[in-house]
Short mmCIF file of C-alpha atoms in Angstrom, two decimals:
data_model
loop_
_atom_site.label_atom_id
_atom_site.label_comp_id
_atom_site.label_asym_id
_atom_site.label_seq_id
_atom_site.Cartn_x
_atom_site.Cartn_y
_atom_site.Cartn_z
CA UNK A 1 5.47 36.10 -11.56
CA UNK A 2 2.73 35.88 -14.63
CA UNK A 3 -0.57 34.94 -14.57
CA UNK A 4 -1.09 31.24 -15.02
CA UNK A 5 -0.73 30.14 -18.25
CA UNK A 6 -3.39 27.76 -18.86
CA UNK A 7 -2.64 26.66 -22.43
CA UNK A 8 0.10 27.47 -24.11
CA UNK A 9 0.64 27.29 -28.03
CA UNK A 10 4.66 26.29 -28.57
CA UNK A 11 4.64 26.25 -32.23
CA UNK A 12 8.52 24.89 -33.61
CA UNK A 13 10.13 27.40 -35.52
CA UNK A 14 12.14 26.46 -38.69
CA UNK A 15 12.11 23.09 -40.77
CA UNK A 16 12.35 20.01 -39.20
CA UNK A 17 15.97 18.83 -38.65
CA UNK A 18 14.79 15.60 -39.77
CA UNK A 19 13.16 16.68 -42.92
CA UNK A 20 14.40 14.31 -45.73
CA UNK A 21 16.34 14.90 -49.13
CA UNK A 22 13.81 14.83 -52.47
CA UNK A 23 13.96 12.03 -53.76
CA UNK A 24 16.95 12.27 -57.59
CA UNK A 25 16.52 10.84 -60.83
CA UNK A 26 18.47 8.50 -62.83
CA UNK A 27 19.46 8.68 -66.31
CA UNK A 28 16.90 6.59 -67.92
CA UNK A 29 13.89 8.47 -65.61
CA UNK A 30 15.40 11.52 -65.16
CA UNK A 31 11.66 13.30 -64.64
CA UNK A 32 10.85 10.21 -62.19
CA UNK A 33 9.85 12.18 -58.92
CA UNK A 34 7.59 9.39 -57.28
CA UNK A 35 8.97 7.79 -53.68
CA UNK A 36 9.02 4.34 -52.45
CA UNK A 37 6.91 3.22 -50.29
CA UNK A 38 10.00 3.33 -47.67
CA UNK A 39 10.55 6.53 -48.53
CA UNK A 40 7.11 7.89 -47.91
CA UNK A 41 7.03 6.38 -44.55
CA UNK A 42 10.40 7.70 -43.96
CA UNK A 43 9.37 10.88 -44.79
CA UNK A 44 6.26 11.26 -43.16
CA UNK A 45 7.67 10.30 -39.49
CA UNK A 46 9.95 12.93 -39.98
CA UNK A 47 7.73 15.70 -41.04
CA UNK A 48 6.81 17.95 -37.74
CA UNK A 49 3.56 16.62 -35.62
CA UNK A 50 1.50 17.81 -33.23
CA UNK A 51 1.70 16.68 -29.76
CA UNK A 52 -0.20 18.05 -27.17
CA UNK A 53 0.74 17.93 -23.35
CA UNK A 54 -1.14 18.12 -20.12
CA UNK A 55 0.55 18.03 -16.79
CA UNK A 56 -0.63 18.45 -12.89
CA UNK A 57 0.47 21.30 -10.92
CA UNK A 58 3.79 20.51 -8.17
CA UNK A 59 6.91 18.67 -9.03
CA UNK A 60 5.03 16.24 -11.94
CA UNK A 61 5.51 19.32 -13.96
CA UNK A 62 8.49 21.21 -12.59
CA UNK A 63 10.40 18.90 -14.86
CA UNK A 64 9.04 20.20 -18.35
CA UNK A 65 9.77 23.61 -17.70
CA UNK A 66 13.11 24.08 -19.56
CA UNK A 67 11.08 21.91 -22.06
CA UNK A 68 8.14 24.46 -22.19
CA UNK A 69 10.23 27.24 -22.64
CA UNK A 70 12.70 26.44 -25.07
CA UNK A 71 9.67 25.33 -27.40
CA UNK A 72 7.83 28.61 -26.39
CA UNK A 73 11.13 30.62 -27.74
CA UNK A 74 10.68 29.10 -30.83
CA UNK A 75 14.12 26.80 -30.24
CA UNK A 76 12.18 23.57 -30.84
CA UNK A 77 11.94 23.03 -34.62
CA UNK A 78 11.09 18.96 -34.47
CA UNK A 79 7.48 18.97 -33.68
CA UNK A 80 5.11 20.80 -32.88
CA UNK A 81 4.58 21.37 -29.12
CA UNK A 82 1.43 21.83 -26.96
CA UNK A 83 1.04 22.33 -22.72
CA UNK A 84 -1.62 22.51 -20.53
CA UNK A 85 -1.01 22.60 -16.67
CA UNK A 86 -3.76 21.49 -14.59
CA UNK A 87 -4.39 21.90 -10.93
CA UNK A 88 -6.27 18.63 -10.42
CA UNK A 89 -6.20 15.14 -11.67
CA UNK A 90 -9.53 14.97 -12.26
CA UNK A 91 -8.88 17.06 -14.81
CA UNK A 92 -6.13 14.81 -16.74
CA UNK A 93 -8.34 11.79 -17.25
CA UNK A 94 -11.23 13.37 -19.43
CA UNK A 95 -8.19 14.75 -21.92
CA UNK A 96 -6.72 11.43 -22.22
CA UNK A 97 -10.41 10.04 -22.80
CA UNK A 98 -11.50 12.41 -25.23
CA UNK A 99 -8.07 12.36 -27.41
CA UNK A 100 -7.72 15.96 -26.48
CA UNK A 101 -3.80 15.16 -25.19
CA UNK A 102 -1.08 12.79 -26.77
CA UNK A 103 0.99 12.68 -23.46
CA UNK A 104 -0.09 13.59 -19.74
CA UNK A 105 2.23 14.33 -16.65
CA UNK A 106 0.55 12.03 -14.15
CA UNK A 107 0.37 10.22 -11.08
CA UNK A 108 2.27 6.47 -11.18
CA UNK A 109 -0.93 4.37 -10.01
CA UNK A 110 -3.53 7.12 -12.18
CA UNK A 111 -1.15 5.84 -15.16
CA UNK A 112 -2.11 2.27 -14.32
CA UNK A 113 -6.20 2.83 -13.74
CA UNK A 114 -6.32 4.39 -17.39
CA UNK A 115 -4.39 1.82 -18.64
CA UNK A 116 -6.78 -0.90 -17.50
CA UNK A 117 -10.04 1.42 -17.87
CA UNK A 118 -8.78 1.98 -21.75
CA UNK A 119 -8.19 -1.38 -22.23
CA UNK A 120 -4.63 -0.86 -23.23
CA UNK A 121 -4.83 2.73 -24.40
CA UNK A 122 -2.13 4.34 -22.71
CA UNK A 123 1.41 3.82 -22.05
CA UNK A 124 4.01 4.66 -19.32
CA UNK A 125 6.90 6.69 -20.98
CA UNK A 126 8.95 7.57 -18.16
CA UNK A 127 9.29 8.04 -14.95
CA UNK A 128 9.22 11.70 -14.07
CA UNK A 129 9.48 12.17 -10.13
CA UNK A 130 10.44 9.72 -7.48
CA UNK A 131 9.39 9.79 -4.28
CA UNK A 132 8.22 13.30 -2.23
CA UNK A 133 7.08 12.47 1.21
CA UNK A 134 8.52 13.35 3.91
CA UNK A 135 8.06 13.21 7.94
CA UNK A 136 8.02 16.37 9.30
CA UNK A 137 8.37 17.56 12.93
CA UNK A 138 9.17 21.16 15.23
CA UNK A 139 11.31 19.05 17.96
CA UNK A 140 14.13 16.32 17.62
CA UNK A 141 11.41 13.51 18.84
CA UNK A 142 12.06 11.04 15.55
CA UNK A 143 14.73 10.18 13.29
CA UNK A 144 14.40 6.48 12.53
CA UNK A 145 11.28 4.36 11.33
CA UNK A 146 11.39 2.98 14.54
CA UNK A 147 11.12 6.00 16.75
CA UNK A 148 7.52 6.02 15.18
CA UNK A 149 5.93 3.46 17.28
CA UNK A 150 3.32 4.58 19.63
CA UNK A 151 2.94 7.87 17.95
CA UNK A 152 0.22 9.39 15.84
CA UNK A 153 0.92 11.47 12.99
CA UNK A 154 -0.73 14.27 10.63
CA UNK A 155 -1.24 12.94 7.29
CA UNK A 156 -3.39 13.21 3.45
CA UNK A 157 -4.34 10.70 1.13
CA UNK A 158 -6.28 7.82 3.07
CA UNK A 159 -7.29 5.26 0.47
CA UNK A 160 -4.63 6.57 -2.01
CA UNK A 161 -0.21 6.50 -2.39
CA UNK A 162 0.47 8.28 0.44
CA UNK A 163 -1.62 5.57 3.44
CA UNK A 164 0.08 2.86 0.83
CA UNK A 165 4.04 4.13 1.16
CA UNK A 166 3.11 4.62 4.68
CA UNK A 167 2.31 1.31 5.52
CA UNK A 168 4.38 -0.10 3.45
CA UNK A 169 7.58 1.42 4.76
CA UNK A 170 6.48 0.48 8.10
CA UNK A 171 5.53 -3.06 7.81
CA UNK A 172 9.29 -3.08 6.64
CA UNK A 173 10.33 -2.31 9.50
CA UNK A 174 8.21 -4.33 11.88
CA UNK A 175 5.02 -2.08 12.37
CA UNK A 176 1.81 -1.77 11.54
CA UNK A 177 -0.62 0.93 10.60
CA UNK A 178 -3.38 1.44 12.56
CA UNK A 179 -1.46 -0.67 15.60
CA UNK A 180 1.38 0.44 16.44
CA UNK A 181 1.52 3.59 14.49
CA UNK A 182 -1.66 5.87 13.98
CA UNK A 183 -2.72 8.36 11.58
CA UNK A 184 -5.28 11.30 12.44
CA UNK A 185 -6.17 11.62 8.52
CA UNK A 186 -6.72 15.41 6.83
CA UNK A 187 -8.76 15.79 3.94
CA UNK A 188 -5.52 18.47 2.27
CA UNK A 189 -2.13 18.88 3.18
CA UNK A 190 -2.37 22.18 4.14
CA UNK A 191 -4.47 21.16 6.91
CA UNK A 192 -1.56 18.65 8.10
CA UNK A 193 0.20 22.23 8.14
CA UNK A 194 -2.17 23.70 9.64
CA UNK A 195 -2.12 21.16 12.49
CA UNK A 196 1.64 20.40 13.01
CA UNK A 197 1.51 24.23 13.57
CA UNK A 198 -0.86 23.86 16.64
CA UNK A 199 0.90 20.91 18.11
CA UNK A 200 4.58 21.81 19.12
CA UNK A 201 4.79 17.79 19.59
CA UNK A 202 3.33 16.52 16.22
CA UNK A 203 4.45 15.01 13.45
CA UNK A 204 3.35 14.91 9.99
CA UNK A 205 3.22 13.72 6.28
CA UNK A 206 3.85 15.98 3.79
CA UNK A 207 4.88 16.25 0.21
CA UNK A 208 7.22 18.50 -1.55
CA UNK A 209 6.45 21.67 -2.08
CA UNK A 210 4.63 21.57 1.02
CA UNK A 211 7.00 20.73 3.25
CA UNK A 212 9.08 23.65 1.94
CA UNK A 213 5.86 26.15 2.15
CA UNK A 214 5.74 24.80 6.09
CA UNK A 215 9.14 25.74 6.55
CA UNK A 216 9.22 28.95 5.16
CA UNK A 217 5.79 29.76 7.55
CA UNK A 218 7.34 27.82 10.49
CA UNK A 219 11.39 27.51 10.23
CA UNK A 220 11.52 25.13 13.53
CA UNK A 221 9.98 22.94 11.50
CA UNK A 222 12.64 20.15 9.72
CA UNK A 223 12.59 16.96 7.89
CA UNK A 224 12.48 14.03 10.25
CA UNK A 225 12.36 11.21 7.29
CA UNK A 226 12.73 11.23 3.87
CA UNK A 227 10.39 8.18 2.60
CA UNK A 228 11.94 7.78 -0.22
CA UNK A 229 15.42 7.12 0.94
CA UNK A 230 13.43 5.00 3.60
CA UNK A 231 11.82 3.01 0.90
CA UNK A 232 15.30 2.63 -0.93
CA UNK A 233 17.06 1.10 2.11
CA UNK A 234 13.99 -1.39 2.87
CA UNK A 235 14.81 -2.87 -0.76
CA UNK A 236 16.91 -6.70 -0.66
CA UNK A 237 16.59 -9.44 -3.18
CA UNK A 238 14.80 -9.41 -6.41
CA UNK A 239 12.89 -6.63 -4.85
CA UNK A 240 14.10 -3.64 -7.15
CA UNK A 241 11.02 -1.09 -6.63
CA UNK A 242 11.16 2.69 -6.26
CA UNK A 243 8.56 5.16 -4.34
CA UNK A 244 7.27 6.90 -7.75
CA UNK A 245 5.29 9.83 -7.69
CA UNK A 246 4.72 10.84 -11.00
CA UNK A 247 4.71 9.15 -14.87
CA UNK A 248 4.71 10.66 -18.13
CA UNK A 249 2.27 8.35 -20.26
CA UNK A 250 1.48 8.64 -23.65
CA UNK A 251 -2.27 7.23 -25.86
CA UNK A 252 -1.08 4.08 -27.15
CA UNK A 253 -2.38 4.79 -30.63
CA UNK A 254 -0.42 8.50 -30.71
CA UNK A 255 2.51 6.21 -29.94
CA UNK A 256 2.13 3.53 -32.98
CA UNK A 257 1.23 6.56 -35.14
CA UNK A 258 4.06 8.58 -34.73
CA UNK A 259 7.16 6.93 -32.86
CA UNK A 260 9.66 9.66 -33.72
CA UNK A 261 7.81 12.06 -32.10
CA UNK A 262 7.79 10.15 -28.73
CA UNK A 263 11.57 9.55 -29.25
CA UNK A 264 11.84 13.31 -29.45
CA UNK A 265 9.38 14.17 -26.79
CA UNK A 266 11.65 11.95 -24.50
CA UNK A 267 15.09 13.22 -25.34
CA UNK A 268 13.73 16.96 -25.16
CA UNK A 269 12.19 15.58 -21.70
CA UNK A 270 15.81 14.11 -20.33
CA UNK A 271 17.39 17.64 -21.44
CA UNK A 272 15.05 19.71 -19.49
CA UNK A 273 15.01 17.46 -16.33
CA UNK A 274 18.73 17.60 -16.37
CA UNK A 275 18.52 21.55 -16.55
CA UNK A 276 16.26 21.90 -13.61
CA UNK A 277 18.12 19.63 -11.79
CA UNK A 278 21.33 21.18 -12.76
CA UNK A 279 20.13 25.21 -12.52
CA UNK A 280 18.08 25.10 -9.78
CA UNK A 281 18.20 28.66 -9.33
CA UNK A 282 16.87 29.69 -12.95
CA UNK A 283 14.36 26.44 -13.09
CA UNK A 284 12.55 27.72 -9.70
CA UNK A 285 12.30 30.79 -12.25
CA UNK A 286 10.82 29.05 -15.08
CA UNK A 287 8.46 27.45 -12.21
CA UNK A 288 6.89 30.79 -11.13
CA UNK A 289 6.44 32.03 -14.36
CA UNK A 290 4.34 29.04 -15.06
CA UNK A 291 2.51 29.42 -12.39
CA UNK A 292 2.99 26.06 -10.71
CA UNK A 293 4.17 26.97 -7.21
CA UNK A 294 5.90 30.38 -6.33
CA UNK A 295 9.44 31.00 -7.48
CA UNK A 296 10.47 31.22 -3.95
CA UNK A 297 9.30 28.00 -3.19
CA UNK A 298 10.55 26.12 -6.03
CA UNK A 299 14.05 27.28 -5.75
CA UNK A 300 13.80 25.68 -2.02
CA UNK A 301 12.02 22.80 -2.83
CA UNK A 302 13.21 21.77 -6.09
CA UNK A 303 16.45 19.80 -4.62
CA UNK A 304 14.33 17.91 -2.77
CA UNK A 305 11.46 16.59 -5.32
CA UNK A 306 13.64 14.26 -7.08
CA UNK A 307 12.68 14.67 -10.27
CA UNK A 308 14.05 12.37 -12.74
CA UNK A 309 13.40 10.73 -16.62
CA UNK A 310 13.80 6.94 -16.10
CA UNK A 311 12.87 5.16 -19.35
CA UNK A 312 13.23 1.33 -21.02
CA UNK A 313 13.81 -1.45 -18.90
CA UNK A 314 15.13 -0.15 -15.58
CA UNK A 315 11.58 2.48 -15.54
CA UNK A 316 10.19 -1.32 -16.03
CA UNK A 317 11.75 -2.57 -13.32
CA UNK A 318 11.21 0.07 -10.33
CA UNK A 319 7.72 1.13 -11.87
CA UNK A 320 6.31 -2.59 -11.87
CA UNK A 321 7.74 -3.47 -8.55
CA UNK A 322 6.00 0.13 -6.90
CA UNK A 323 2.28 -1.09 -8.46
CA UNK A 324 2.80 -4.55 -6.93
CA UNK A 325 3.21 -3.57 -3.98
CA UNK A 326 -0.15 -0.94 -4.52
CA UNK A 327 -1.87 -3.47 -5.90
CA UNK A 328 -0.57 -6.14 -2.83
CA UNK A 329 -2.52 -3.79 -0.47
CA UNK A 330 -5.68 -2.29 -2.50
CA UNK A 331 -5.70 -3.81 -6.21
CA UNK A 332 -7.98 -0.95 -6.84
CA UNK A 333 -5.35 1.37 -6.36
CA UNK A 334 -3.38 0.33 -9.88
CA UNK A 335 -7.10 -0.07 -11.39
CA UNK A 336 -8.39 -3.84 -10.63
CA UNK A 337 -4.87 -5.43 -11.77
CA UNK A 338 -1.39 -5.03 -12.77
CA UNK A 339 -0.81 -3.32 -16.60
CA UNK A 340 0.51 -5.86 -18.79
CA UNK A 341 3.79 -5.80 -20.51
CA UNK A 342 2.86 -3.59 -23.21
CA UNK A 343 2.53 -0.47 -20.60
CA UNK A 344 6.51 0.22 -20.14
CA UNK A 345 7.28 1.98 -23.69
CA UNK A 346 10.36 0.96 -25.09
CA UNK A 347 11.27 -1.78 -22.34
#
């Protein structure tokens, strides 16, 4: 595995595909050279940009990596293409502030606080991973929602997605958080690790990689629950919601500026989550080299971090329906309200 790679040029090799005919003469101008005004504008969305790309360490970026490397090759001759993996979100927010990044690999409700703190600024492109949580156990104890009451688990992220899918997955199916189902709270996951480790009998909440990074210390360790699938089945009516990790998002005025570019950032997007999903064995690879988790783990836990590229109306549809029902519990989870309809790019 290489060193971490902590920005990495991806220059497009070639002309762009897209690059545009000069414009002919006619008989009676035959030195005329000047465009239209269409053709200008025609010609200058198709001329190669730059867009520059941050994403967060774990399966929010495991998706791009057939994307980083292709453009790293030189394969990508459309635009010009930038990455920068970071291993906190604190670190994403600043870049998008500061115009220093055109898109950002982040979390779902993050998406939705710089949306409202920008006053419109950003925009959801797709949906990039689904959900990763999963209850974890060393015995045969649970394997139904329902097998949960009276217990306590192990768990991160009190006051953030994780307490939120919790307890909303429960009250589903007839229980309550802090009543009949309780939660000794860790500041990090690998603490819940740590603990289900020490207690033969305990259960806990843990995300992907981490679950697979458990296993591979601990192998009587298994998957009790899958949330998401829980979250799926707890679905009925007009209620069309997904558990949603992680967005791509792009700055709003990147987006009005150059339109073709997003187009092609998405379909470049689509093609490498397909390969990852598709070549698991060479995309836990590319994930090493990258330095987001170990190859070792990746080509375990990639199967089971749902990544995806949901765009248009149906990203729409599950993404607005997962922040209602953030914003339902804490509205300062989504950032003080619910984005508008100008959020969901191309819906």
């Amino acid at each position: 595995m290489i060193g971490r790679r902590e920005f990495l040029k991806l220059v497009g090799a070639g002309a762009s595909a897209l690059a545009l005919a000069a414009c002919g003469g006619t008989a009676e101008q035959p030195d005329q050279t000047a465009a239209t005004d269409d053709q200008m504008s025609t010609t200058q969305e198709a001329a190669p940009v730059l867009v520059r790309t941050s994403a967060l360490k774990g399966p929010t970026a495991m998706g791009l990596v057939r994307f980083m490397s292709e453009a790293d090759a030189g394969n990508l001759a459309d635009n010009d293409y930038t990455f920068q993996i970071v291993s906190s979100v604190d670190e994403v927010a600043p870049l998008i502030a500061k115009e220093e990044v055109d898109v950002a690999a982040v979390p779902a409700n993050l998406a939705s606080v710089l949306y409202n703190k920008t006053e419109g600024g950003v925009r959801v492109i797709a949906i990039n991973t689904l959900g990763v949580l999963y209850l974890c156990e060393q015995g045969d104890a649970v394997s139904t929602v329902a097998d949960l009451a009276g217990k306590t688990l192990y768990a991160s992220g009190k006051g953030a997605t994780p307490e939120y899918a919790l307890s909303y997955i429960l009250k589903k199916n007839g229980l309550e958080l802090g009543t009949d189902v309780q939660v000794e709270w860790k500041s990090e996951h690998a603490e819940c690790v740590a603990a289900l480790a020490e207690d033969p009998s305990g259960i806990a909440m843990l995300p992907q990689p981490f679950v697979t990074t458990a296993q591979m210390q601990n192998d009587q360790i298994r998957v009790a629950i899958d949330l998401n699938k829980e979250w799926d089945a707890v679905q009925s009516g007009d209620e069309q919601s997904s558990l949603i990790t992680g967005v791509a998002l792009v700055r709003s005025a990147f987006a009005d500026e150059n339109p073709a570019a997003v187009d092609a950032f998405l379909g470049h997007y689509a093609e490498s989550v397909e390969f990852v999903n598709n070549n698991v064995a060479d995309a836990a690879k590319l994930v090493g080299d990258y330095d987001i988790v170990p190859e070792a783990v990746a080509a375990k836990a990639l199967p089971e971090c749902n990544i995806v590229c949901v765009t248009g109306s149906d990203m729409k549809e599950r993404l607005s329906g997962y922040l209602a029902v953030l914003s339902d519990q804490n509205a300062d989870a989504v950032g003080g309200a619910l984005p508008g309809d100008d959020f969901y790019y191309g819906a």
